[in-house]
Short mmCIF file of C-alpha atoms in Angstrom, two decimals:
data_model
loop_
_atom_site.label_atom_id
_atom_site.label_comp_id
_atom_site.label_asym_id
_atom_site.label_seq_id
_atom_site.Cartn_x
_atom_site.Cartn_y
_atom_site.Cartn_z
CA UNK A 1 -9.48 35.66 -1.18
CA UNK A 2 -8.77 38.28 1.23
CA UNK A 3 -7.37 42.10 -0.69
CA UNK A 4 -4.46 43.55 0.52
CA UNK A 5 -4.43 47.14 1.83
CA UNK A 6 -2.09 49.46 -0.19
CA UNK A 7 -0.07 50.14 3.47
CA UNK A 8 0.42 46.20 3.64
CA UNK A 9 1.41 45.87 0.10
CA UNK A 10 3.74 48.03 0.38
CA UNK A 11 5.13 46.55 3.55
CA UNK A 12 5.50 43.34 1.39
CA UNK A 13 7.30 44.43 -1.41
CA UNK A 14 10.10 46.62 0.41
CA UNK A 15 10.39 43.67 2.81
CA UNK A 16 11.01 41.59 -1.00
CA UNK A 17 13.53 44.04 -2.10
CA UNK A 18 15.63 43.77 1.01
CA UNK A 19 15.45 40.00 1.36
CA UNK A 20 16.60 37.69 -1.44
CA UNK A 21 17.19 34.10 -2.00
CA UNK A 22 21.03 35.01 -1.84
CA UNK A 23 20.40 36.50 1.70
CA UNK A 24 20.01 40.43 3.22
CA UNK A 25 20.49 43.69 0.23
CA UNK A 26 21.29 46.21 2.01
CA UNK A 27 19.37 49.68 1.62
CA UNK A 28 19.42 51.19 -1.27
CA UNK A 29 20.42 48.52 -3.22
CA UNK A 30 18.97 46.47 -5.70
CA UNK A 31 18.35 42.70 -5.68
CA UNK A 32 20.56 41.27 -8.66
CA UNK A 33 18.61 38.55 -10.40
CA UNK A 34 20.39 35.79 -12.09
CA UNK A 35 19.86 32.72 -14.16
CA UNK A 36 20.27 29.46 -12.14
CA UNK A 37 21.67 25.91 -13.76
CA UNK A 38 18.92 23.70 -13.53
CA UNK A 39 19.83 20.27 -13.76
CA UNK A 40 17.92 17.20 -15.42
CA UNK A 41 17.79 13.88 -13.47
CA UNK A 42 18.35 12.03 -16.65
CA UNK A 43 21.69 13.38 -16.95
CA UNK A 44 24.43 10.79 -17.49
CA UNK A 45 26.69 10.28 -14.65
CA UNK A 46 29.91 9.14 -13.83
CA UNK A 47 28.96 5.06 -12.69
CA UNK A 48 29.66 3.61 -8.98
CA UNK A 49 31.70 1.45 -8.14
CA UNK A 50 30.87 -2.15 -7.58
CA UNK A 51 31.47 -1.99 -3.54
CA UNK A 52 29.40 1.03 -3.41
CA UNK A 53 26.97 -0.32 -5.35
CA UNK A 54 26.64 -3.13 -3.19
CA UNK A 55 26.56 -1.14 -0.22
CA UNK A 56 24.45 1.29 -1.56
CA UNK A 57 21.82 -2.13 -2.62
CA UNK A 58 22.27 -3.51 1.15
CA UNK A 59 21.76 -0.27 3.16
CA UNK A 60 17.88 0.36 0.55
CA UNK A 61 16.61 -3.12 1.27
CA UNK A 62 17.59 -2.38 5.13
CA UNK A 63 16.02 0.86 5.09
CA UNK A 64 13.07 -0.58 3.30
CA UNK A 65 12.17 -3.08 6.18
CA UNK A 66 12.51 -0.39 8.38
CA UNK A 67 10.54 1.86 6.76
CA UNK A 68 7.71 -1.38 6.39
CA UNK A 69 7.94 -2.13 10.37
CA UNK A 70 7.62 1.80 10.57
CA UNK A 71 4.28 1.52 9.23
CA UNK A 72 2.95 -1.15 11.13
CA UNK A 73 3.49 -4.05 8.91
CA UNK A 74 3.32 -7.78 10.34
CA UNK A 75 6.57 -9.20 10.35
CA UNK A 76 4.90 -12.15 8.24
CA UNK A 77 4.29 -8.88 5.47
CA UNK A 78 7.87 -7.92 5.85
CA UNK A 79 9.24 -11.01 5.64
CA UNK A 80 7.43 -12.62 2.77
CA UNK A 81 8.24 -9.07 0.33
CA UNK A 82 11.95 -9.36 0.94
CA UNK A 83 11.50 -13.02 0.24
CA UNK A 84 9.97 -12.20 -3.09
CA UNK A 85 12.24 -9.55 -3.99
CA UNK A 86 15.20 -11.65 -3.15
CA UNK A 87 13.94 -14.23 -5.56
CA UNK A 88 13.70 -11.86 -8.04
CA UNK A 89 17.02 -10.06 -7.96
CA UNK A 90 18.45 -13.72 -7.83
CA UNK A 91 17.10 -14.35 -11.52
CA UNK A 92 17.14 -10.42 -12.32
CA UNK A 93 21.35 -10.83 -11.84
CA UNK A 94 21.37 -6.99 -10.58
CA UNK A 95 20.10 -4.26 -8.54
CA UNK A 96 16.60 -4.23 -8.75
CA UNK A 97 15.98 0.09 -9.78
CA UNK A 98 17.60 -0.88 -12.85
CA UNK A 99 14.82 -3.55 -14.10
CA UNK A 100 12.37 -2.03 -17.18
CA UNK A 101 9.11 -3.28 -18.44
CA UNK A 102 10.54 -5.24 -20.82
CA UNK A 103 12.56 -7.31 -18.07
CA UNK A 104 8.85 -7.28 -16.10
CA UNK A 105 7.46 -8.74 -19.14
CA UNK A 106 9.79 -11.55 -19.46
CA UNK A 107 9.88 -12.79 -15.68
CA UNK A 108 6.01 -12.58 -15.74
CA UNK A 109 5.47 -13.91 -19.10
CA UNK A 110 8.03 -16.49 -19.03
CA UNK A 111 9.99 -17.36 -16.31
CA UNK A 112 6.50 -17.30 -13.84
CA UNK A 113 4.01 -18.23 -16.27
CA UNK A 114 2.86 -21.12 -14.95
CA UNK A 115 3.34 -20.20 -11.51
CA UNK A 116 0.40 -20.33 -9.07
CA UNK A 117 -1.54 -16.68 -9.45
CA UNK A 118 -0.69 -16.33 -5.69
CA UNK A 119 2.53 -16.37 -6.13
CA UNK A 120 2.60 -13.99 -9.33
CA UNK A 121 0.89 -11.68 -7.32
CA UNK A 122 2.83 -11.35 -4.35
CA UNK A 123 6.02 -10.79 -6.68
CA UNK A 124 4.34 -7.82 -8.10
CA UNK A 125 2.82 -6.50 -5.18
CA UNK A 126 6.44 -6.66 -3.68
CA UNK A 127 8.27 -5.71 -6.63
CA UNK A 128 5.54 -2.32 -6.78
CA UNK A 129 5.82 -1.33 -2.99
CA UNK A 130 9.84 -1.12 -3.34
CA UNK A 131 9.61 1.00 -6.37
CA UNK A 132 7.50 3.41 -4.43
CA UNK A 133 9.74 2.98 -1.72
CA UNK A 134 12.72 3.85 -4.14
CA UNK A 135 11.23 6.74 -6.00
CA UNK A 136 10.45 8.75 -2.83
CA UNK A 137 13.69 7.94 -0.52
CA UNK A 138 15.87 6.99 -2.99
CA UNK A 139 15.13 8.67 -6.65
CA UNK A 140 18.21 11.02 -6.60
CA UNK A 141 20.47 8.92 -4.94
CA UNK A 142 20.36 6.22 -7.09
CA UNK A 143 20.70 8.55 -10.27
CA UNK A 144 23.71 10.62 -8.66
CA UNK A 145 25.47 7.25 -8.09
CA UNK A 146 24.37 5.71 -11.29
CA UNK A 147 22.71 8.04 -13.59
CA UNK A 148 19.94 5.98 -13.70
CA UNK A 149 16.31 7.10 -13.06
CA UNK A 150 14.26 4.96 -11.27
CA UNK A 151 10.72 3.88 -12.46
CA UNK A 152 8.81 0.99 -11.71
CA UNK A 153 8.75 -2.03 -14.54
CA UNK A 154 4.95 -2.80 -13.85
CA UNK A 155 2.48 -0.63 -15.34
CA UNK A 156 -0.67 -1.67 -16.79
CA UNK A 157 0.28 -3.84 -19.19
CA UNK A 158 2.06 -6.09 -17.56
CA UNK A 159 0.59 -6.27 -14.18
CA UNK A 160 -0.54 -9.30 -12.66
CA UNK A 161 -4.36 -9.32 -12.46
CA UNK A 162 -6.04 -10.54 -9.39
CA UNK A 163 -7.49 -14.36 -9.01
CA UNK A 164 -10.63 -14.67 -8.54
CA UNK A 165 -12.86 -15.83 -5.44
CA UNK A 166 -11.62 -18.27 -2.92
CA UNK A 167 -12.16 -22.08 -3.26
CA UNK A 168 -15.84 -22.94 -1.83
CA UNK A 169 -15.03 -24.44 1.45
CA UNK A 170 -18.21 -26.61 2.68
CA UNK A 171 -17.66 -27.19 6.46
CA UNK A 172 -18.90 -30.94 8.09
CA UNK A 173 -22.34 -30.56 9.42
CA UNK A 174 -22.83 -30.32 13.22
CA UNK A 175 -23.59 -34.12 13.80
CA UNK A 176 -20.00 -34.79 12.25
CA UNK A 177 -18.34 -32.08 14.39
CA UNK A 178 -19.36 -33.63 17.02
CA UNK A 179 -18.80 -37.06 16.36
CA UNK A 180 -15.03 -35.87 15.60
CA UNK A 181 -14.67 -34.15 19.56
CA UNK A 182 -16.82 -37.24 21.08
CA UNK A 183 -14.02 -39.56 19.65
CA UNK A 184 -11.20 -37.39 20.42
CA UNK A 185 -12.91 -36.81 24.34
CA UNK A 186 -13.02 -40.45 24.21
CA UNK A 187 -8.97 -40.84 23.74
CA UNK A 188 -8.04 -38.36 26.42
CA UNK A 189 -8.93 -40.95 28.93
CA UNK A 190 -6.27 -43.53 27.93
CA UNK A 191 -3.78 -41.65 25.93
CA UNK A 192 -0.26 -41.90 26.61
CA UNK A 193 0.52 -37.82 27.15
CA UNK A 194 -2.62 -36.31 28.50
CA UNK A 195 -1.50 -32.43 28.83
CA UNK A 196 -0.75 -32.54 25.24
CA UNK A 197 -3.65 -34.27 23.69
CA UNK A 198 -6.15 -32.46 26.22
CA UNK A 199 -4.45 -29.01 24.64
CA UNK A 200 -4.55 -29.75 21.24
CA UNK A 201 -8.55 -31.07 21.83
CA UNK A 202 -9.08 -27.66 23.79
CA UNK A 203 -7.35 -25.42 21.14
CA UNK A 204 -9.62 -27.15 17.78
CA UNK A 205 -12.47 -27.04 20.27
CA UNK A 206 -12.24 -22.79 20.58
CA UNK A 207 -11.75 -22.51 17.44
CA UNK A 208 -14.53 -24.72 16.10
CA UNK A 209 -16.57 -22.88 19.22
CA UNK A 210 -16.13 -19.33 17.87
CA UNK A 211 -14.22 -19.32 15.14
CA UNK A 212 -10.49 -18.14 16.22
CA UNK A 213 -7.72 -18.74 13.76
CA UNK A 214 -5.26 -20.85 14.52
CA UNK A 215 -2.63 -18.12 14.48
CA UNK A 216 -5.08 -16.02 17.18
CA UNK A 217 -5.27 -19.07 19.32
CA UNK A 218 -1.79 -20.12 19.29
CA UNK A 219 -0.58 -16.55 20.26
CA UNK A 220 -3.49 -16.17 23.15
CA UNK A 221 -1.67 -15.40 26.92
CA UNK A 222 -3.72 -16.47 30.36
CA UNK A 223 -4.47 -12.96 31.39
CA UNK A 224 -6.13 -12.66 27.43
CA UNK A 225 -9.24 -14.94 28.63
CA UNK A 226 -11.02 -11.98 30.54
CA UNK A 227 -13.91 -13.86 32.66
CA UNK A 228 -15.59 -11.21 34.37
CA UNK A 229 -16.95 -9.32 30.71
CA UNK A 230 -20.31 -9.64 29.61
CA UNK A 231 -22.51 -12.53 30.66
CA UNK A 232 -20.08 -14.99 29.11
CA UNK A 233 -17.24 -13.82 29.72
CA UNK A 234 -14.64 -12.64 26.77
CA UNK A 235 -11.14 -13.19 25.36
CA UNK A 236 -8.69 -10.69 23.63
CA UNK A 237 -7.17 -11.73 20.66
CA UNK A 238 -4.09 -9.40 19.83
CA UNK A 239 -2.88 -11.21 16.81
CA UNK A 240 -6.36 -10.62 14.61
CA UNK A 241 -5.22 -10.41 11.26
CA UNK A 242 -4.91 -7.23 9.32
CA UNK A 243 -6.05 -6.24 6.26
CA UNK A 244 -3.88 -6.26 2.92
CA UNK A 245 -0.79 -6.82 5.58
CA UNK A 246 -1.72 -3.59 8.00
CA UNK A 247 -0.89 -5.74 10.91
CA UNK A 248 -2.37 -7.14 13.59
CA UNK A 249 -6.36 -5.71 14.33
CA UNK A 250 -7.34 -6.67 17.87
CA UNK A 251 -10.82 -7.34 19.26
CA UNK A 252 -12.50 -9.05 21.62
CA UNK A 253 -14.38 -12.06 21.32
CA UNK A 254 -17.56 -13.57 23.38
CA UNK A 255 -17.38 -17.14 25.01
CA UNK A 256 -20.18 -18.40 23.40
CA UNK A 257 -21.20 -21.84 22.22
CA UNK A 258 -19.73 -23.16 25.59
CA UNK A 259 -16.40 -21.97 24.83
CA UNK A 260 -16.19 -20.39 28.37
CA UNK A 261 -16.63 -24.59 29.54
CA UNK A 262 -13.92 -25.43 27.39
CA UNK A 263 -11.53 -22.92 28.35
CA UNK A 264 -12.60 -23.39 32.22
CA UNK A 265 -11.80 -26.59 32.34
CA UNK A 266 -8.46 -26.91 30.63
CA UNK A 267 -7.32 -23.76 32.61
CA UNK A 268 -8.32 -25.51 35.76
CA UNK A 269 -7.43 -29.24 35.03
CA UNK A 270 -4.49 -29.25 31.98
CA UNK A 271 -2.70 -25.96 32.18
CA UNK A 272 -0.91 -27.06 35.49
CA UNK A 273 0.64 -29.98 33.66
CA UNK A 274 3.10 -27.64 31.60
CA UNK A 275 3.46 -24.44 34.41
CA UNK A 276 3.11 -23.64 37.77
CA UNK A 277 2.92 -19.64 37.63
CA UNK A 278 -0.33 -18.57 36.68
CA UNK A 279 0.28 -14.96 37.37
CA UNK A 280 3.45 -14.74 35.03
CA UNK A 281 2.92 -12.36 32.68
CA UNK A 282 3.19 -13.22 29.31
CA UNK A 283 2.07 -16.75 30.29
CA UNK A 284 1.09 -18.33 26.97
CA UNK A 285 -2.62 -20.36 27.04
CA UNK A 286 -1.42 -23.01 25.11
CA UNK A 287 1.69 -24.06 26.13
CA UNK A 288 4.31 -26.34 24.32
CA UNK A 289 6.15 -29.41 25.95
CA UNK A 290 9.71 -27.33 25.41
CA UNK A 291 10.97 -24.96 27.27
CA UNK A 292 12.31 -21.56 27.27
CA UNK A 293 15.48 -20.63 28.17
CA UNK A 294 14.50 -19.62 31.98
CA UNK A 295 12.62 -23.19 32.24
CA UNK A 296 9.35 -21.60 31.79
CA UNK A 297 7.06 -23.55 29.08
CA UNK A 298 6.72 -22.33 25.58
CA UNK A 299 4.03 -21.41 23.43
CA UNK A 300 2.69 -24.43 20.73
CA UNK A 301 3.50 -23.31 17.39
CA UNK A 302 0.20 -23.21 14.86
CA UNK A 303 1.79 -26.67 12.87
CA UNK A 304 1.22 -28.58 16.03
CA UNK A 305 -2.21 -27.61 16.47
CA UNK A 306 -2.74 -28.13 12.30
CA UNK A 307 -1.37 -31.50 11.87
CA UNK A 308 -2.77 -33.12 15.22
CA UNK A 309 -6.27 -31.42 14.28
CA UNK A 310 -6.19 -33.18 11.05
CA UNK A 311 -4.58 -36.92 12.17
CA UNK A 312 -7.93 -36.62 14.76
CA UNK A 313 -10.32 -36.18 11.88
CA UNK A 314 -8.63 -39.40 10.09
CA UNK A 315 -9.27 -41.48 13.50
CA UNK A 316 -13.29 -39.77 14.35
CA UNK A 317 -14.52 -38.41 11.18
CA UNK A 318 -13.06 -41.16 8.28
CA UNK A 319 -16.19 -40.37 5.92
CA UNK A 320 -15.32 -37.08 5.85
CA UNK A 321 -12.85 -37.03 2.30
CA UNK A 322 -11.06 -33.85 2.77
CA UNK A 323 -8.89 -32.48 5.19
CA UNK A 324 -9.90 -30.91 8.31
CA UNK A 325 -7.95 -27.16 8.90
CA UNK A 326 -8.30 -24.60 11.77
CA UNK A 327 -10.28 -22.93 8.58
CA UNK A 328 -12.57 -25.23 8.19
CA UNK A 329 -13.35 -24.86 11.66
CA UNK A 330 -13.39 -21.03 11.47
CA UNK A 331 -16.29 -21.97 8.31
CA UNK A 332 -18.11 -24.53 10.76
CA UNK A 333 -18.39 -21.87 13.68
CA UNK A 334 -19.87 -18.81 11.06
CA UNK A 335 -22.24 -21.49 9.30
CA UNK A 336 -23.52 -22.41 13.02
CA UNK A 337 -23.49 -18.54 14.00
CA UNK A 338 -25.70 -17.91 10.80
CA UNK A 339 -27.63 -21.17 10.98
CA UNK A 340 -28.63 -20.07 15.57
CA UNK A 341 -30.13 -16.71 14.11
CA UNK A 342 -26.72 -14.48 14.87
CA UNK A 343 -27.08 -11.39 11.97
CA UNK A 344 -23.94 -11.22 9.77
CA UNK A 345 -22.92 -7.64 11.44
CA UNK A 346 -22.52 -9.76 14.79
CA UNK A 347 -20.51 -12.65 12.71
CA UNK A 348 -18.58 -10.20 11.11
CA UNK A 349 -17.34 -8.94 14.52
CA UNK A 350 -16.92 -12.38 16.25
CA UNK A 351 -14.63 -13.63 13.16
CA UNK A 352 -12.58 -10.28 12.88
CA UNK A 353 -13.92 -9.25 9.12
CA UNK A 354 -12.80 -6.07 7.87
CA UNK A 355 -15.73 -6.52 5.56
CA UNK A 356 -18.88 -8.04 5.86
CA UNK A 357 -18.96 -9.37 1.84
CA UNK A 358 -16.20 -11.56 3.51
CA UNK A 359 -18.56 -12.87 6.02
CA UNK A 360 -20.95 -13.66 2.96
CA UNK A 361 -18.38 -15.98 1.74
CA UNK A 362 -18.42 -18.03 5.22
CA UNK A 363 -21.81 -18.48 5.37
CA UNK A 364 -23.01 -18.57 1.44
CA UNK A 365 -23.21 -22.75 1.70
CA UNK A 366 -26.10 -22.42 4.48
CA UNK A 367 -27.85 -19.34 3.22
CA UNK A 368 -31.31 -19.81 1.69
CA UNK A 369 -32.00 -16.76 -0.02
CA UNK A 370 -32.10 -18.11 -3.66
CA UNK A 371 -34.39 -20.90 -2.19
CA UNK A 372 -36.48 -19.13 -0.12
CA UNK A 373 -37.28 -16.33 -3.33
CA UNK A 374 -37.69 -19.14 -5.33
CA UNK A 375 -40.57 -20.35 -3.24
CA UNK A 376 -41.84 -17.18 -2.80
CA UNK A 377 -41.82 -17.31 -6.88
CA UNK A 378 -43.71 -20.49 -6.88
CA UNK A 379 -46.62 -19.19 -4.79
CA UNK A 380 -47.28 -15.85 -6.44
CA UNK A 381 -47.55 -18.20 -9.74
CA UNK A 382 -49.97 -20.05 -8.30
CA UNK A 383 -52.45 -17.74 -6.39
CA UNK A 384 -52.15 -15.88 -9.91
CA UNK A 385 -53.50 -19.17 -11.48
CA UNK A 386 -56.37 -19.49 -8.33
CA UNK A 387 -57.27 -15.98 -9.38
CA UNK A 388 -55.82 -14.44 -6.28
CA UNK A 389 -53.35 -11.99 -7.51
CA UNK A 390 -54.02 -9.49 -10.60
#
């Protein structure tokens, strides 16, 4: 810590004598020093009225979502917490800052006790990020208007605890896969609305090819499918999915697995059949049958692309017993990534990962670690028994 000279402290302290928190002394005289009223939040204050309480409610969950889309939250994120919170003040019967643990413990305990885990959690996660929200915008507000001081009703006694891994999702093997597109290729020649069938077999192709989610494929434009990168040729997803609701993470993905083929040929040969205007910008890849208000098509929504996925596996892939999803897909593509020799770093990258133990989990049904040691075990026991090994 650097010393003062005597000069400089000097300098400070006459410059402290003349200036107080009052204002300028002049010279000569000396800085009176007084006592101030300090004030404890906890005081009890005069309560608002019920209009300003309500408007007081209204303009915190307004500035809340603000302060959310400030940050860079999806408007999925956004929209599911003030979903959650809503359903909560709806049984709570009041403003929200003026819930306690004890209330937490009943609406957990009781009222969502046999609630799906899911749904437990988002209602705390929610009911925590507007607490946190309220005690640093809105803490003395809120206790000058009702004398209450805010403090969040989960703690660590009553929070929610995390559910455990996903379900094990086993993807059809490669021979099924492909039985399912040969009978769907099949039904494009004699179908009764070609543009849409030939989209929804191109979309669940891409992302069976490398491993898009439905959401990123829906939401791809024309100019996203950049054919002149790398030896492939690439396409920008801009919806990627972010982590713990950060918003969307972009990347770029590689055309392999003959996704370039697939994409080539329904630009070419489909995409005329719902616009004319290649070079509009905005121009969504996989267009809907309705239009927008200036007659140009609109973009499929992700249901459309869900359901008809799923009515195709019924038709081409009946021994199959569950469902087929875009996710299953997305599990299909990483198994055949892993299974072709790709390293998990590469995987990781291709699906959009923020972490490759997440990768683990999409590849875990064709790893062969715990086989492959296993034999490795089997031999050492018996070149110990030949005499081989000490």
């Amino acid at each position: 810590m650097p010393v003062l000279s005597s000069e400089a402290l000097s300098g400070f302290l006459k410059f402290y004598r003349r200036y107080h928190w009052s204002g300028w002394i002049g010279e000569g005289e000396e800085p009176e020093l007084s006592l101030a009223v300090v004030r404890d939040l906890r005081e009890a204050r005069a309560p608002a009225g019920p209009d300003e309480m309500v408007a007081l409610e209204t303009d915190v969950l307004a500035g809340f979502v603000l302060a959310r889309a400030a940050a860079g939250m999806a408007d999925s994120t956004i929209a599911g917490d003030v979903v959650n919170l809503e359903q909560i003040r709806v049984w709570f019967g009041g403003p929200l800052w003026e819930m306690e643990p004890a209330d937490a413990d009943v609406y957990f305990g009781k009222v969502l006790r046999d609630a799906a885990k899911g749904t437990r959690l988002a209602r705390s996660r929610a009911l925590r990020v507007y607490f946190l929200f309220l005690e640093i915008r809105h803490k003395v507000e809120i206790h000058q208007l009702t004398g209450r001081v805010v403090e969040c009703p989960i703690d660590e006694m009553n929070r929610p605890r995390g559910v455990g891994r996903a379900a094990l999702r086993i993807p059809p093997s490669a021979v099924q896969v492909e039985a399912l597109f040969a009978g769907w290729r099949q039904e494009l020649a004699t179908c009764r609305r070609f543009a849409p069938a030939a989209r929804n077999y191109a979309a669940a192709r891409l992302m069976a090819e490398v491993g898009l989610r439905v959401n990123e494929a829906s939401h791809l434009d024309l100019p996203d499918i950049k054919w002149e990168l790398g030896p492939f040729g690439k396409v920008h997803v801009r919806k990627g999915k972010g982590a713990r609701g950060s918003g969307p993470r972009e990347r770029m993905v590689p055309l392999i697995n003959n996704a370039g083929a697939t994409l080539r040929w329904f630009v070419q040969d489909v995409w005329s059949c719902f616009d004319d205007d290649h070079t509009r910008p905005g121009a969504p890849l996989f267009c809907s049958e309705r239009r927008n208000g200036d007659g140009t098509a609109a973009r499929v929504g992700n249901e459309t692309l869900r359901s008809t996925l799923a009515a195709a596996a019924v038709r081409h892939l009946p021994d199959w017993p569950d469902r087929v999803t875009p996710h299953v897909l997305r599990h299909f593509c990483a198994s055949q990534l892993y299974l072709g020799g790709m390293d998990l770093v590469a995987i990781q990258q291709t699906l959009g990962h923020v972490w490759v133990a997440t990768t683990m989990n999409y590849i875990h049904v064709q790893a062969t670690h715990i086989e492959d040691a296993w034999i490795s075990g089997q031999q050492r026991a018996a070149d110990r028994l030949k005499g081989l090994l000490p």
